[in-house]
Amino acid sequence: MTVRIVDVREVTKPISSPIRNAYIDFTKMTSSLVAVITNVERQGRPVVGYGFNSNGRYGQGGLIRERFRARLLEADPASLLDATKDNIDPDKAWAAMMSNEKPGGHGERSVAVGTLDMAIWDAVAKIADKPLFRLLAERHDRKADPRVFVYAAGGYYYPGKDLSALRREMRGYLERGYNVVKMKIGGAPVDEDRQRIEAVLAEIGPNNQLAVDANGRFDLETAIAYAKMLRDYPLFWYEEAGDPLDYHLQATLADYYPGPMATGENLFSHQDARNLIRYGGMRPDRDWLQFDCALSYGLCEYLRTLDVLKTYGWSPSRCIPHGGHQMSLNIAAGLGLGGNESYPDLFQPYGGFPDGVKVIDGHITMPDLPGIGFEGKSDLYAEMRALSA
Ligand SMILES: O=C([O-])CC(=O)C(=O)O
Ligand SMILES: [Mg+2]
C-alpha cells in the first residue's frame, strides 16, 4: 500500500477580538484550519495532519482550494514519498504545491502553503509515531531540548483600556509564570506610550522584562523619535519599528538604538529573510528574528531560512518566532531556537500549549505527543476533529 494523501480539507474560522495594534484591528481576523487526511492507520484510525495559519493574515480558503489542495491530490502519490517509502517527504509535497508558481512577490500564497505544510509535517511525525520536535532533532543530528522559553504577548490597545487595566493584564501574565511580557506601541502619541511603558515597568518590577512592538507603523523620523524615548528603559526588545521591507530604516535605527531590536514576522520567504540579514543592519549578538513558518511557506522554507542564517553567522538561538503556535514550539525544541511567542489570552483555541503544560520561570516543557501535539489541547482538537470527521 502506497502511503498517500487521500483528502485535504479547509475551513475558515474567526479568530477575532476587539483589540488593535498600531496598524490593524482584529475585529474581522480569520484563520484557515486544514486537515490533511492520509491512508495510514494508527490505533485503528487514519492519520490526519492539522495546520492553521497563525494570526495577522486572513484565512486562505480560496488559494488552498483553487491551487494547493489540487496539486497535492493530483500528484502521483509515489512521487511524494521519502527514501524509506513508508512516509511522505515534506519537501516533495512542498515542491508539488509550488509547481507552476513564479518566484518572488510572495503575497499570501506563502500563508496558504505554510498552513498546509504544518499539516503535512504533523502527519509525517504521526506516521513516524514521534513528537515533531524529536523527529526534527534526529534528522538534523541535534539533541532535542523540550524546555522552551516563551514570552507573553498582549498589551494591545482596546476600547476603554486604561493604565490600571494594562497593569492588571501584565500582572496576570507574571502570575501565570511568564517573566517577559510584550505590549503594543505606536497606536497612541509617544508621550502616552511612554506613560504606558512606565506603568508596565512599575508593575512588573526589575526581575521581569518588557518588549514593545510597533507593528511596522513608523517612518524613519518617528522610529528614531521612539528609539530616543525607548532607550531610557531596559527593554527586552524594540520590535518592528518600520515597514518590514524597509531594510534601510532598520539599519539606520541601529545608530539610535543600542539595545536589542526584533523583526521579521512579516517576511515570508528565505529570500526576504536574506535581504533583512544582508541589508537590515541586524546585529547577531543582540537582535532577534521572528519569522513565522505558518505565514511564510512552512517548515520546509524555514529550514532554508535557518541555512541562510548559518551562512551569515547567525545562530538559530536568535530566532523567537511570531505566532504563538505549537508548530514553532516544536521547531524551537527540536532545532534550538531561542524560544517562542505566546498569547495567553488571545487567538484561542489556536495558540497555546497542550492541556496541563505550565509556564515555569518563563519556560514550558514539551510533552511527548506524536506529531505537533494538537491532540493534547482539547479545545483545539475538538475543532480539528470536526473538520476531519
Ligand atoms: O499584533 C499583531 O499583529 C501580532 C504581532 O505583531 C506579534 O505578535 O508580534
Ligand atoms: Mg509583532
mmCIF file of C-alpha atoms and ligand atoms in Angstrom:
data_model
loop_
_atom_site.group_PDB
_atom_site.id
_atom_site.type_symbol
_atom_site.label_atom_id
_atom_site.label_comp_id
_atom_site.label_asym_id
_atom_site.label_seq_id
_atom_site.Cartn_x
_atom_site.Cartn_y
_atom_site.Cartn_z
ATOM 1 C CA MET A 1 0.000 0.000 0.000
ATOM 2 C CA THR A 2 1.499 3.316 -1.028
ATOM 3 C CA VAL A 3 1.269 5.968 1.673
ATOM 4 C CA ARG A 4 -0.856 8.742 0.237
ATOM 5 C CA ILE A 5 -2.826 11.859 0.971
ATOM 6 C CA VAL A 6 -6.467 10.979 0.376
ATOM 7 C CA ASP A 7 -8.078 14.339 1.123
ATOM 8 C CA VAL A 8 -7.275 17.926 2.074
ATOM 9 C CA ARG A 9 -9.961 19.961 3.834
ATOM 10 C CA GLU A 10 -10.066 23.638 4.743
ATOM 11 C CA VAL A 11 -12.412 25.747 6.820
ATOM 12 C CA THR A 12 -12.022 29.451 7.560
ATOM 13 C CA LYS A 13 -12.588 30.246 11.239
ATOM 14 C CA PRO A 14 -12.945 33.565 13.076
ATOM 15 C CA ILE A 15 -10.120 34.458 15.487
ATOM 16 C CA SER A 16 -11.466 37.937 16.028
ATOM 17 C CA SER A 17 -11.202 40.122 19.116
ATOM 18 C CA PRO A 18 -11.777 43.843 19.753
ATOM 19 C CA ILE A 19 -8.046 44.602 20.032
ATOM 20 C CA ARG A 20 -5.891 46.942 17.990
ATOM 21 C CA ASN A 21 -2.167 47.299 17.333
ATOM 22 C CA ALA A 22 -0.566 50.341 15.681
ATOM 23 C CA TYR A 23 -1.586 49.098 12.232
ATOM 24 C CA ILE A 24 -4.707 46.923 12.258
ATOM 25 C CA ASP A 25 -7.593 45.884 14.432
ATOM 26 C CA PHE A 26 -8.539 42.237 14.859
ATOM 27 C CA THR A 27 -12.320 42.593 14.771
ATOM 28 C CA LYS A 28 -12.567 40.674 11.471
ATOM 29 C CA MET A 29 -9.494 38.414 11.746
ATOM 30 C CA THR A 30 -9.841 34.852 10.460
ATOM 31 C CA SER A 31 -7.598 31.808 10.106
ATOM 32 C CA SER A 32 -7.660 28.769 7.851
ATOM 33 C CA LEU A 33 -7.795 25.416 9.580
ATOM 34 C CA VAL A 34 -6.735 22.489 7.378
ATOM 35 C CA ALA A 35 -6.774 18.714 7.674
ATOM 36 C CA VAL A 36 -4.522 16.512 5.528
ATOM 37 C CA ILE A 37 -6.009 13.027 5.645
ATOM 38 C CA THR A 38 -3.781 10.051 4.847
ATOM 39 C CA ASN A 39 -4.447 6.375 4.183
ATOM 40 C CA VAL A 40 -2.118 5.353 7.033
ATOM 41 C CA GLU A 41 -3.753 3.978 10.167
ATOM 42 C CA ARG A 42 -2.533 4.345 13.754
ATOM 43 C CA GLN A 43 -4.576 2.918 16.649
ATOM 44 C CA GLY A 44 -7.266 1.918 14.151
ATOM 45 C CA ARG A 45 -7.793 5.446 12.825
ATOM 46 C CA PRO A 46 -6.462 7.265 9.762
ATOM 47 C CA VAL A 47 -3.541 9.569 10.435
ATOM 48 C CA VAL A 48 -4.658 13.160 9.914
ATOM 49 C CA GLY A 49 -2.283 16.112 9.976
ATOM 50 C CA TYR A 50 -3.624 19.508 11.001
ATOM 51 C CA GLY A 51 -2.499 23.059 10.394
ATOM 52 C CA PHE A 52 -3.648 26.651 10.725
ATOM 53 C CA ASN A 53 -2.238 29.944 9.670
ATOM 54 C CA SER A 54 -1.106 31.662 12.852
ATOM 55 C CA ASN A 55 -2.603 35.174 13.063
ATOM 56 C CA GLY A 56 -2.275 38.521 11.355
ATOM 57 C CA ARG A 57 -3.108 37.339 7.823
ATOM 58 C CA TYR A 58 -6.577 36.141 6.983
ATOM 59 C CA GLY A 59 -7.921 32.696 6.053
ATOM 60 C CA GLN A 60 -6.632 31.309 2.782
ATOM 61 C CA GLY A 61 -9.521 29.095 1.670
ATOM 62 C CA GLY A 62 -9.571 30.442 -1.894
ATOM 63 C CA LEU A 63 -5.899 29.799 -2.616
ATOM 64 C CA ILE A 64 -5.931 26.442 -0.847
ATOM 65 C CA ARG A 65 -8.958 25.149 -2.708
ATOM 66 C CA GLU A 66 -8.111 26.578 -6.123
ATOM 67 C CA ARG A 67 -4.427 25.690 -6.320
ATOM 68 C CA PHE A 68 -2.602 23.979 -3.487
ATOM 69 C CA ARG A 69 -5.085 21.287 -2.466
ATOM 70 C CA ALA A 70 -5.484 20.211 -6.074
ATOM 71 C CA ARG A 71 -1.747 19.931 -6.636
ATOM 72 C CA LEU A 72 -1.289 17.734 -3.561
ATOM 73 C CA LEU A 73 -4.148 15.444 -4.541
ATOM 74 C CA GLU A 74 -3.227 15.291 -8.230
ATOM 75 C CA ALA A 75 0.453 14.446 -7.613
ATOM 76 C CA ASP A 76 1.454 10.818 -8.144
ATOM 77 C CA PRO A 77 1.467 9.534 -4.502
ATOM 78 C CA ALA A 78 4.743 7.677 -5.113
ATOM 79 C CA SER A 79 6.382 10.958 -6.118
ATOM 80 C CA LEU A 80 5.710 12.391 -2.640
ATOM 81 C CA LEU A 81 7.394 9.592 -0.663
ATOM 82 C CA ASP A 82 10.688 9.801 1.186
ATOM 83 C CA ALA A 83 13.570 7.349 0.717
ATOM 84 C CA THR A 84 12.052 4.793 3.127
ATOM 85 C CA LYS A 85 8.825 4.773 1.032
ATOM 86 C CA ASP A 86 6.976 4.492 4.360
ATOM 87 C CA ASN A 87 6.311 8.169 4.816
ATOM 88 C CA ILE A 88 5.655 11.398 2.946
ATOM 89 C CA ASP A 89 8.623 13.657 2.195
ATOM 90 C CA PRO A 90 7.509 17.179 3.189
ATOM 91 C CA ASP A 91 9.952 18.743 0.719
ATOM 92 C CA LYS A 92 8.434 16.762 -2.155
ATOM 93 C CA ALA A 93 4.931 17.737 -1.081
ATOM 94 C CA TRP A 94 6.136 21.330 -0.885
ATOM 95 C CA ALA A 95 7.594 21.197 -4.389
ATOM 96 C CA ALA A 96 4.338 19.725 -5.716
ATOM 97 C CA MET A 97 2.351 22.567 -4.153
ATOM 98 C CA MET A 98 4.696 25.152 -5.613
ATOM 99 C CA SER A 99 4.739 23.799 -9.156
ATOM 100 C CA ASN A 100 3.835 26.486 -11.712
ATOM 101 C CA GLU A 101 4.368 29.269 -9.165
ATOM 102 C CA LYS A 102 6.769 32.017 -10.262
ATOM 103 C CA PRO A 103 9.408 33.273 -7.795
ATOM 104 C CA GLY A 104 9.202 36.493 -5.797
ATOM 105 C CA GLY A 105 6.247 38.677 -4.858
ATOM 106 C CA HIS A 106 5.229 36.225 -2.188
ATOM 107 C CA GLY A 107 1.864 37.793 -1.360
ATOM 108 C CA GLU A 108 -0.322 35.500 0.703
ATOM 109 C CA ARG A 109 0.316 32.241 -1.105
ATOM 110 C CA SER A 110 3.098 31.764 1.474
ATOM 111 C CA VAL A 111 0.365 31.657 4.122
ATOM 112 C CA ALA A 112 -1.683 29.062 2.236
ATOM 113 C CA VAL A 113 1.378 26.867 1.689
ATOM 114 C CA GLY A 114 2.591 27.398 5.281
ATOM 115 C CA THR A 115 -0.748 26.198 6.634
ATOM 116 C CA LEU A 116 -0.690 23.030 4.529
ATOM 117 C CA ASP A 117 2.990 22.450 5.286
ATOM 118 C CA MET A 118 2.161 22.475 9.012
ATOM 119 C CA ALA A 119 -0.453 19.770 8.468
ATOM 120 C CA ILE A 120 1.929 17.683 6.335
ATOM 121 C CA TRP A 121 4.665 17.776 8.996
ATOM 122 C CA ASP A 122 2.075 16.872 11.643
ATOM 123 C CA ALA A 123 1.071 13.838 9.560
ATOM 124 C CA VAL A 124 4.691 12.866 8.855
ATOM 125 C CA ALA A 125 5.625 12.929 12.547
ATOM 126 C CA LYS A 126 2.470 10.979 13.442
ATOM 127 C CA ILE A 127 3.260 8.355 10.805
ATOM 128 C CA ALA A 128 6.750 8.132 12.345
ATOM 129 C CA ASP A 129 4.989 7.931 15.743
ATOM 130 C CA LYS A 130 7.168 10.651 17.264
ATOM 131 C CA PRO A 131 6.805 14.193 18.532
ATOM 132 C CA LEU A 132 7.753 16.523 15.695
ATOM 133 C CA PHE A 133 10.490 18.126 17.792
ATOM 134 C CA ARG A 134 12.176 14.753 18.296
ATOM 135 C CA LEU A 135 11.887 13.889 14.602
ATOM 136 C CA LEU A 136 13.469 17.234 13.688
ATOM 137 C CA ALA A 137 16.293 16.846 16.183
ATOM 138 C CA GLU A 138 17.064 13.356 14.846
ATOM 139 C CA ARG A 139 17.024 14.457 11.223
ATOM 140 C CA HIS A 140 19.342 17.365 11.980
ATOM 141 C CA ASP A 141 21.703 15.494 14.269
ATOM 142 C CA ARG A 142 20.831 17.529 17.303
ATOM 143 C CA LYS A 143 19.732 16.796 20.823
ATOM 144 C CA ALA A 144 16.141 17.886 21.391
ATOM 145 C CA ASP A 145 15.551 20.205 24.334
ATOM 146 C CA PRO A 146 11.881 20.042 25.325
ATOM 147 C CA ARG A 147 12.258 23.067 27.629
ATOM 148 C CA VAL A 148 11.438 26.194 25.606
ATOM 149 C CA PHE A 149 11.469 29.894 26.540
ATOM 150 C CA VAL A 150 8.096 31.588 25.978
ATOM 151 C CA TYR A 151 7.021 35.170 26.491
ATOM 152 C CA ALA A 152 3.542 36.622 26.921
ATOM 153 C CA ALA A 153 2.373 38.884 24.104
ATOM 154 C CA GLY A 154 -0.509 41.247 24.690
ATOM 155 C CA GLY A 155 -0.714 44.857 25.781
ATOM 156 C CA TYR A 156 -2.979 45.735 22.875
ATOM 157 C CA TYR A 157 -4.994 48.893 22.540
ATOM 158 C CA TYR A 158 -8.559 48.092 23.477
ATOM 159 C CA PRO A 159 -11.552 50.436 23.769
ATOM 160 C CA GLY A 160 -11.619 51.957 27.252
ATOM 161 C CA LYS A 161 -8.413 50.238 28.380
ATOM 162 C CA ASP A 162 -6.660 52.462 30.922
ATOM 163 C CA LEU A 163 -3.296 52.120 32.631
ATOM 164 C CA SER A 164 -4.687 50.103 35.507
ATOM 165 C CA ALA A 165 -6.223 47.568 33.072
ATOM 166 C CA LEU A 166 -2.891 47.339 31.258
ATOM 167 C CA ARG A 167 -1.078 46.766 34.547
ATOM 168 C CA ARG A 168 -3.594 44.099 35.599
ATOM 169 C CA GLU A 169 -3.117 42.304 32.298
ATOM 170 C CA MET A 170 0.663 42.239 32.726
ATOM 171 C CA ARG A 171 0.416 41.156 36.365
ATOM 172 C CA GLY A 172 -1.766 38.277 35.172
ATOM 173 C CA TYR A 173 0.992 37.074 32.839
ATOM 174 C CA LEU A 174 3.557 37.119 35.651
ATOM 175 C CA GLU A 175 1.158 35.171 37.846
ATOM 176 C CA ARG A 176 0.962 32.543 35.127
ATOM 177 C CA GLY A 177 4.721 32.052 35.174
ATOM 178 C CA TYR A 178 5.984 34.346 32.419
ATOM 179 C CA ASN A 179 8.938 36.627 33.073
ATOM 180 C CA VAL A 180 8.959 38.516 29.746
ATOM 181 C CA VAL A 181 5.839 40.358 28.563
ATOM 182 C CA LYS A 182 5.144 42.344 25.408
ATOM 183 C CA MET A 183 2.955 45.343 24.705
ATOM 184 C CA LYS A 184 1.964 47.371 21.674
ATOM 185 C CA ILE A 185 3.286 50.857 20.965
ATOM 186 C CA GLY A 186 2.723 53.313 18.125
ATOM 187 C CA GLY A 187 -1.061 53.349 18.381
ATOM 188 C CA ALA A 188 -1.023 56.387 20.649
ATOM 189 C CA PRO A 189 1.102 59.571 20.806
ATOM 190 C CA VAL A 190 4.663 58.987 22.016
ATOM 191 C CA ASP A 191 4.078 60.662 25.406
ATOM 192 C CA GLU A 192 1.095 58.428 26.077
ATOM 193 C CA ASP A 193 3.103 55.346 25.064
ATOM 194 C CA ARG A 194 5.852 56.458 27.458
ATOM 195 C CA GLN A 195 3.300 56.524 30.281
ATOM 196 C CA ARG A 196 2.031 53.087 29.296
ATOM 197 C CA ILE A 197 5.595 51.707 29.284
ATOM 198 C CA GLU A 198 6.417 53.270 32.663
ATOM 199 C CA ALA A 199 3.205 51.864 34.137
ATOM 200 C CA VAL A 200 4.046 48.368 32.937
ATOM 201 C CA LEU A 201 7.667 48.565 34.099
ATOM 202 C CA ALA A 202 6.490 49.684 37.539
ATOM 203 C CA GLU A 203 4.073 46.753 37.636
ATOM 204 C CA ILE A 204 6.490 44.024 36.550
ATOM 205 C CA GLY A 205 9.469 45.214 38.614
ATOM 206 C CA PRO A 206 13.183 44.725 37.930
ATOM 207 C CA ASN A 207 13.129 40.916 37.815
ATOM 208 C CA ASN A 208 10.951 40.718 34.692
ATOM 209 C CA GLN A 209 11.296 42.296 31.272
ATOM 210 C CA LEU A 210 9.179 44.170 28.758
ATOM 211 C CA ALA A 211 9.314 44.061 24.942
ATOM 212 C CA VAL A 212 7.497 46.648 22.806
ATOM 213 C CA ASP A 213 6.045 46.183 19.313
ATOM 214 C CA ALA A 214 5.268 48.988 16.840
ATOM 215 C CA ASN A 215 3.896 46.636 14.151
ATOM 216 C CA GLY A 216 5.718 48.383 11.324
ATOM 217 C CA ARG A 217 3.904 51.669 11.834
ATOM 218 C CA PHE A 218 6.759 54.220 11.912
ATOM 219 C CA ASP A 219 8.551 56.181 9.224
ATOM 220 C CA LEU A 220 12.254 56.725 9.908
ATOM 221 C CA GLU A 221 11.775 60.004 11.744
ATOM 222 C CA THR A 222 9.143 58.563 14.094
ATOM 223 C CA ALA A 223 11.108 55.344 14.583
ATOM 224 C CA ILE A 224 14.105 57.444 15.683
ATOM 225 C CA ALA A 225 11.971 59.622 17.974
ATOM 226 C CA TYR A 226 10.666 56.443 19.625
ATOM 227 C CA ALA A 227 14.188 54.993 19.810
ATOM 228 C CA LYS A 228 15.303 58.054 21.777
ATOM 229 C CA MET A 229 12.411 57.583 24.190
ATOM 230 C CA LEU A 230 12.739 53.789 24.459
ATOM 231 C CA ARG A 231 16.473 53.725 25.097
ATOM 232 C CA ASP A 232 15.828 55.232 28.554
ATOM 233 C CA TYR A 233 14.421 51.823 29.582
ATOM 234 C CA PRO A 234 15.935 48.334 29.880
ATOM 235 C CA LEU A 235 13.650 46.731 27.282
ATOM 236 C CA PHE A 236 13.798 43.130 26.147
ATOM 237 C CA TRP A 237 13.412 44.360 22.549
ATOM 238 C CA TYR A 238 12.067 47.128 20.252
ATOM 239 C CA GLU A 239 10.059 45.270 17.593
ATOM 240 C CA GLU A 240 9.128 46.022 14.003
ATOM 241 C CA ALA A 241 9.651 49.776 14.113
ATOM 242 C CA GLY A 242 9.154 50.385 10.392
ATOM 243 C CA ASP A 243 7.799 48.743 7.291
ATOM 244 C CA PRO A 244 9.001 45.114 7.211
ATOM 245 C CA LEU A 245 10.621 45.601 3.786
ATOM 246 C CA ASP A 246 12.359 48.894 4.669
ATOM 247 C CA TYR A 247 15.813 47.481 5.382
ATOM 248 C CA HIS A 248 17.380 50.938 5.229
ATOM 249 C CA LEU A 249 15.156 52.144 8.065
ATOM 250 C CA GLN A 250 16.009 49.107 10.167
ATOM 251 C CA ALA A 251 19.751 49.553 9.510
ATOM 252 C CA THR A 252 19.693 53.283 10.278
ATOM 253 C CA LEU A 253 17.815 52.727 13.513
ATOM 254 C CA ALA A 254 20.740 50.784 14.935
ATOM 255 C CA ASP A 255 22.628 54.119 15.132
ATOM 256 C CA TYR A 256 19.985 55.394 17.542
ATOM 257 C CA TYR A 257 19.055 52.277 19.462
ATOM 258 C CA PRO A 258 21.863 50.263 21.055
ATOM 259 C CA GLY A 259 19.514 47.796 22.761
ATOM 260 C CA PRO A 260 18.061 44.650 21.197
ATOM 261 C CA MET A 261 15.665 45.003 18.274
ATOM 262 C CA ALA A 262 13.408 42.358 16.725
ATOM 263 C CA THR A 263 11.683 41.978 13.385
ATOM 264 C CA GLY A 264 10.804 39.504 10.635
ATOM 265 C CA GLU A 265 7.228 38.370 11.301
ATOM 266 C CA ASN A 266 6.112 39.924 8.007
ATOM 267 C CA LEU A 267 8.902 38.476 5.877
ATOM 268 C CA PHE A 268 7.555 35.434 4.107
ATOM 269 C CA SER A 269 10.435 33.715 2.340
ATOM 270 C CA HIS A 270 14.087 32.813 2.845
ATOM 271 C CA GLN A 271 14.962 35.371 0.167
ATOM 272 C CA ASP A 272 13.280 38.154 2.161
ATOM 273 C CA ALA A 273 14.977 36.911 5.325
ATOM 274 C CA ARG A 274 18.301 37.011 3.472
ATOM 275 C CA ASN A 275 17.685 40.602 2.425
ATOM 276 C CA LEU A 276 16.993 41.542 6.036
ATOM 277 C CA ILE A 277 20.264 39.945 7.112
ATOM 278 C CA ARG A 278 22.210 41.467 4.213
ATOM 279 C CA TYR A 279 20.802 44.982 4.308
ATOM 280 C CA GLY A 280 18.854 45.485 7.552
ATOM 281 C CA GLY A 281 21.815 46.071 9.871
ATOM 282 C CA MET A 282 20.574 43.423 12.301
ATOM 283 C CA ARG A 283 23.186 42.531 14.933
ATOM 284 C CA PRO A 284 23.681 38.804 15.592
ATOM 285 C CA ASP A 285 24.967 39.439 19.114
ATOM 286 C CA ARG A 286 21.743 41.052 20.381
ATOM 287 C CA ASP A 287 18.880 41.243 17.870
ATOM 288 C CA TRP A 288 16.027 38.775 17.380
ATOM 289 C CA LEU A 289 14.416 37.273 14.268
ATOM 290 C CA GLN A 290 10.708 36.492 14.294
ATOM 291 C CA PHE A 291 9.963 34.684 11.019
ATOM 292 C CA ASP A 292 6.760 32.667 11.478
ATOM 293 C CA CYS A 293 6.767 29.463 9.427
ATOM 294 C CA ALA A 294 2.952 29.322 9.316
ATOM 295 C CA LEU A 295 2.886 32.608 7.396
ATOM 296 C CA SER A 296 5.985 32.003 5.323
ATOM 297 C CA TYR A 297 5.739 28.756 3.316
ATOM 298 C CA GLY A 298 6.079 26.473 6.307
ATOM 299 C CA LEU A 299 8.884 24.499 7.889
ATOM 300 C CA CYS A 300 10.390 23.380 4.543
ATOM 301 C CA GLU A 301 11.059 27.054 3.825
ATOM 302 C CA TYR A 302 12.016 27.822 7.441
ATOM 303 C CA LEU A 303 14.803 25.247 7.160
ATOM 304 C CA ARG A 304 16.131 27.176 4.150
ATOM 305 C CA THR A 305 15.909 30.365 6.214
ATOM 306 C CA LEU A 306 17.925 28.730 9.014
ATOM 307 C CA ASP A 307 20.530 27.762 6.384
ATOM 308 C CA VAL A 308 20.699 31.387 5.234
ATOM 309 C CA LEU A 309 21.207 32.485 8.835
ATOM 310 C CA LYS A 310 24.001 29.988 9.302
ATOM 311 C CA THR A 311 25.748 31.257 6.173
ATOM 312 C CA TYR A 312 25.712 34.758 7.653
ATOM 313 C CA GLY A 313 26.926 33.653 11.087
ATOM 314 C CA TRP A 314 23.586 33.763 12.888
ATOM 315 C CA SER A 315 22.679 31.130 15.467
ATOM 316 C CA PRO A 316 19.168 29.619 15.420
ATOM 317 C CA SER A 317 19.024 30.698 19.063
ATOM 318 C CA ARG A 318 18.489 34.287 17.843
ATOM 319 C CA CYS A 319 15.085 33.234 16.446
ATOM 320 C CA ILE A 320 11.944 33.653 18.540
ATOM 321 C CA PRO A 321 9.097 33.187 16.055
ATOM 322 C CA HIS A 322 5.912 35.199 15.907
ATOM 323 C CA GLY A 323 2.560 33.479 16.194
ATOM 324 C CA GLY A 324 2.299 31.535 19.445
ATOM 325 C CA HIS A 325 1.569 28.147 17.885
ATOM 326 C CA GLN A 326 2.750 24.665 18.730
ATOM 327 C CA MET A 327 4.479 24.262 15.361
ATOM 328 C CA SER A 328 7.097 26.844 16.308
ATOM 329 C CA LEU A 329 7.395 25.303 19.791
ATOM 330 C CA ASN A 330 8.383 22.053 18.075
ATOM 331 C CA ILE A 331 10.931 23.809 15.885
ATOM 332 C CA ALA A 332 12.337 25.570 18.933
ATOM 333 C CA ALA A 333 12.645 22.338 20.955
ATOM 334 C CA GLY A 334 13.991 20.331 18.010
ATOM 335 C CA LEU A 335 16.319 22.796 16.322
ATOM 336 C CA GLY A 336 17.448 25.071 19.150
ATOM 337 C CA LEU A 337 15.557 28.289 18.507
ATOM 338 C CA GLY A 338 15.659 30.900 21.262
ATOM 339 C CA GLY A 339 12.022 30.392 22.204
ATOM 340 C CA ASN A 340 8.533 31.182 21.019
ATOM 341 C CA GLU A 341 5.837 33.806 21.328
ATOM 342 C CA SER A 342 2.696 33.051 23.334
ATOM 343 C CA TYR A 343 -0.609 34.938 23.604
ATOM 344 C CA PRO A 344 -2.079 33.757 26.916
ATOM 345 C CA ASP A 345 -5.445 35.444 26.353
ATOM 346 C CA LEU A 346 -5.770 35.756 22.573
ATOM 347 C CA PHE A 347 -6.455 33.778 19.407
ATOM 348 C CA GLN A 348 -7.858 30.802 21.282
ATOM 349 C CA PRO A 349 -8.199 27.890 20.816
ATOM 350 C CA TYR A 350 -5.439 28.000 18.173
ATOM 351 C CA GLY A 351 -2.457 29.261 20.128
ATOM 352 C CA GLY A 352 -1.047 27.995 23.376
ATOM 353 C CA PHE A 353 0.121 24.698 24.799
ATOM 354 C CA PRO A 354 -1.232 21.189 25.357
ATOM 355 C CA ASP A 355 -3.533 20.951 28.387
ATOM 356 C CA GLY A 356 -1.684 20.807 31.668
ATOM 357 C CA VAL A 357 1.515 22.404 30.344
ATOM 358 C CA LYS A 358 2.503 25.167 32.739
ATOM 359 C CA VAL A 359 4.830 28.111 32.290
ATOM 360 C CA ILE A 360 7.532 27.983 34.947
ATOM 361 C CA ASP A 361 10.231 30.663 35.087
ATOM 362 C CA GLY A 362 9.282 31.739 31.563
ATOM 363 C CA HIS A 363 9.674 28.242 30.087
ATOM 364 C CA ILE A 364 7.406 25.360 29.157
ATOM 365 C CA THR A 365 8.344 21.713 28.768
ATOM 366 C CA MET A 366 7.005 19.944 25.682
ATOM 367 C CA PRO A 367 5.130 16.714 26.392
ATOM 368 C CA ASP A 368 5.918 13.672 24.237
ATOM 369 C CA LEU A 369 2.851 13.629 21.982
ATOM 370 C CA PRO A 370 3.034 12.267 18.422
ATOM 371 C CA GLY A 371 3.088 14.935 15.720
ATOM 372 C CA ILE A 372 2.846 18.604 16.628
ATOM 373 C CA GLY A 373 0.845 17.736 19.734
ATOM 374 C CA PHE A 374 -2.528 19.273 18.862
ATOM 375 C CA GLU A 375 -4.325 16.208 20.257
ATOM 376 C CA GLY A 376 -3.137 17.297 23.714
ATOM 377 C CA LYS A 377 -5.094 20.550 23.558
ATOM 378 C CA SER A 378 -8.726 19.549 23.891
ATOM 379 C CA ASP A 379 -10.437 22.780 22.767
ATOM 380 C CA LEU A 380 -8.275 22.966 19.651
ATOM 381 C CA TYR A 381 -8.541 19.277 18.889
ATOM 382 C CA ALA A 382 -12.355 19.496 19.065
ATOM 383 C CA GLU A 383 -12.254 21.971 16.134
ATOM 384 C CA MET A 384 -9.798 19.800 14.260
ATOM 385 C CA ARG A 385 -11.786 16.609 14.720
ATOM 386 C CA ALA A 386 -14.913 18.361 13.455
ATOM 387 C CA LEU A 387 -13.073 19.157 10.209
ATOM 388 C CA SER A 388 -11.731 15.666 9.613
ATOM 389 C CA ALA A 389 -14.798 13.675 10.768
HETATM 390 O O1 LIG B 1 -0.460 42.394 16.645
HETATM 391 C C1 LIG B 1 -0.016 41.555 15.855
HETATM 392 O O2 LIG B 1 -0.195 41.615 14.614
HETATM 393 C C2 LIG B 1 0.798 40.421 16.374
HETATM 394 C C3 LIG B 1 2.218 40.772 16.480
HETATM 395 O O3 LIG B 1 2.732 41.691 15.888
HETATM 396 C C4 LIG B 1 3.065 39.984 17.366
HETATM 397 O O4 LIG B 1 2.562 39.080 17.999
HETATM 398 O O5 LIG B 1 4.255 40.275 17.425
HETATM 399 MG MG MG B 2 4.875 41.783 16.204
#
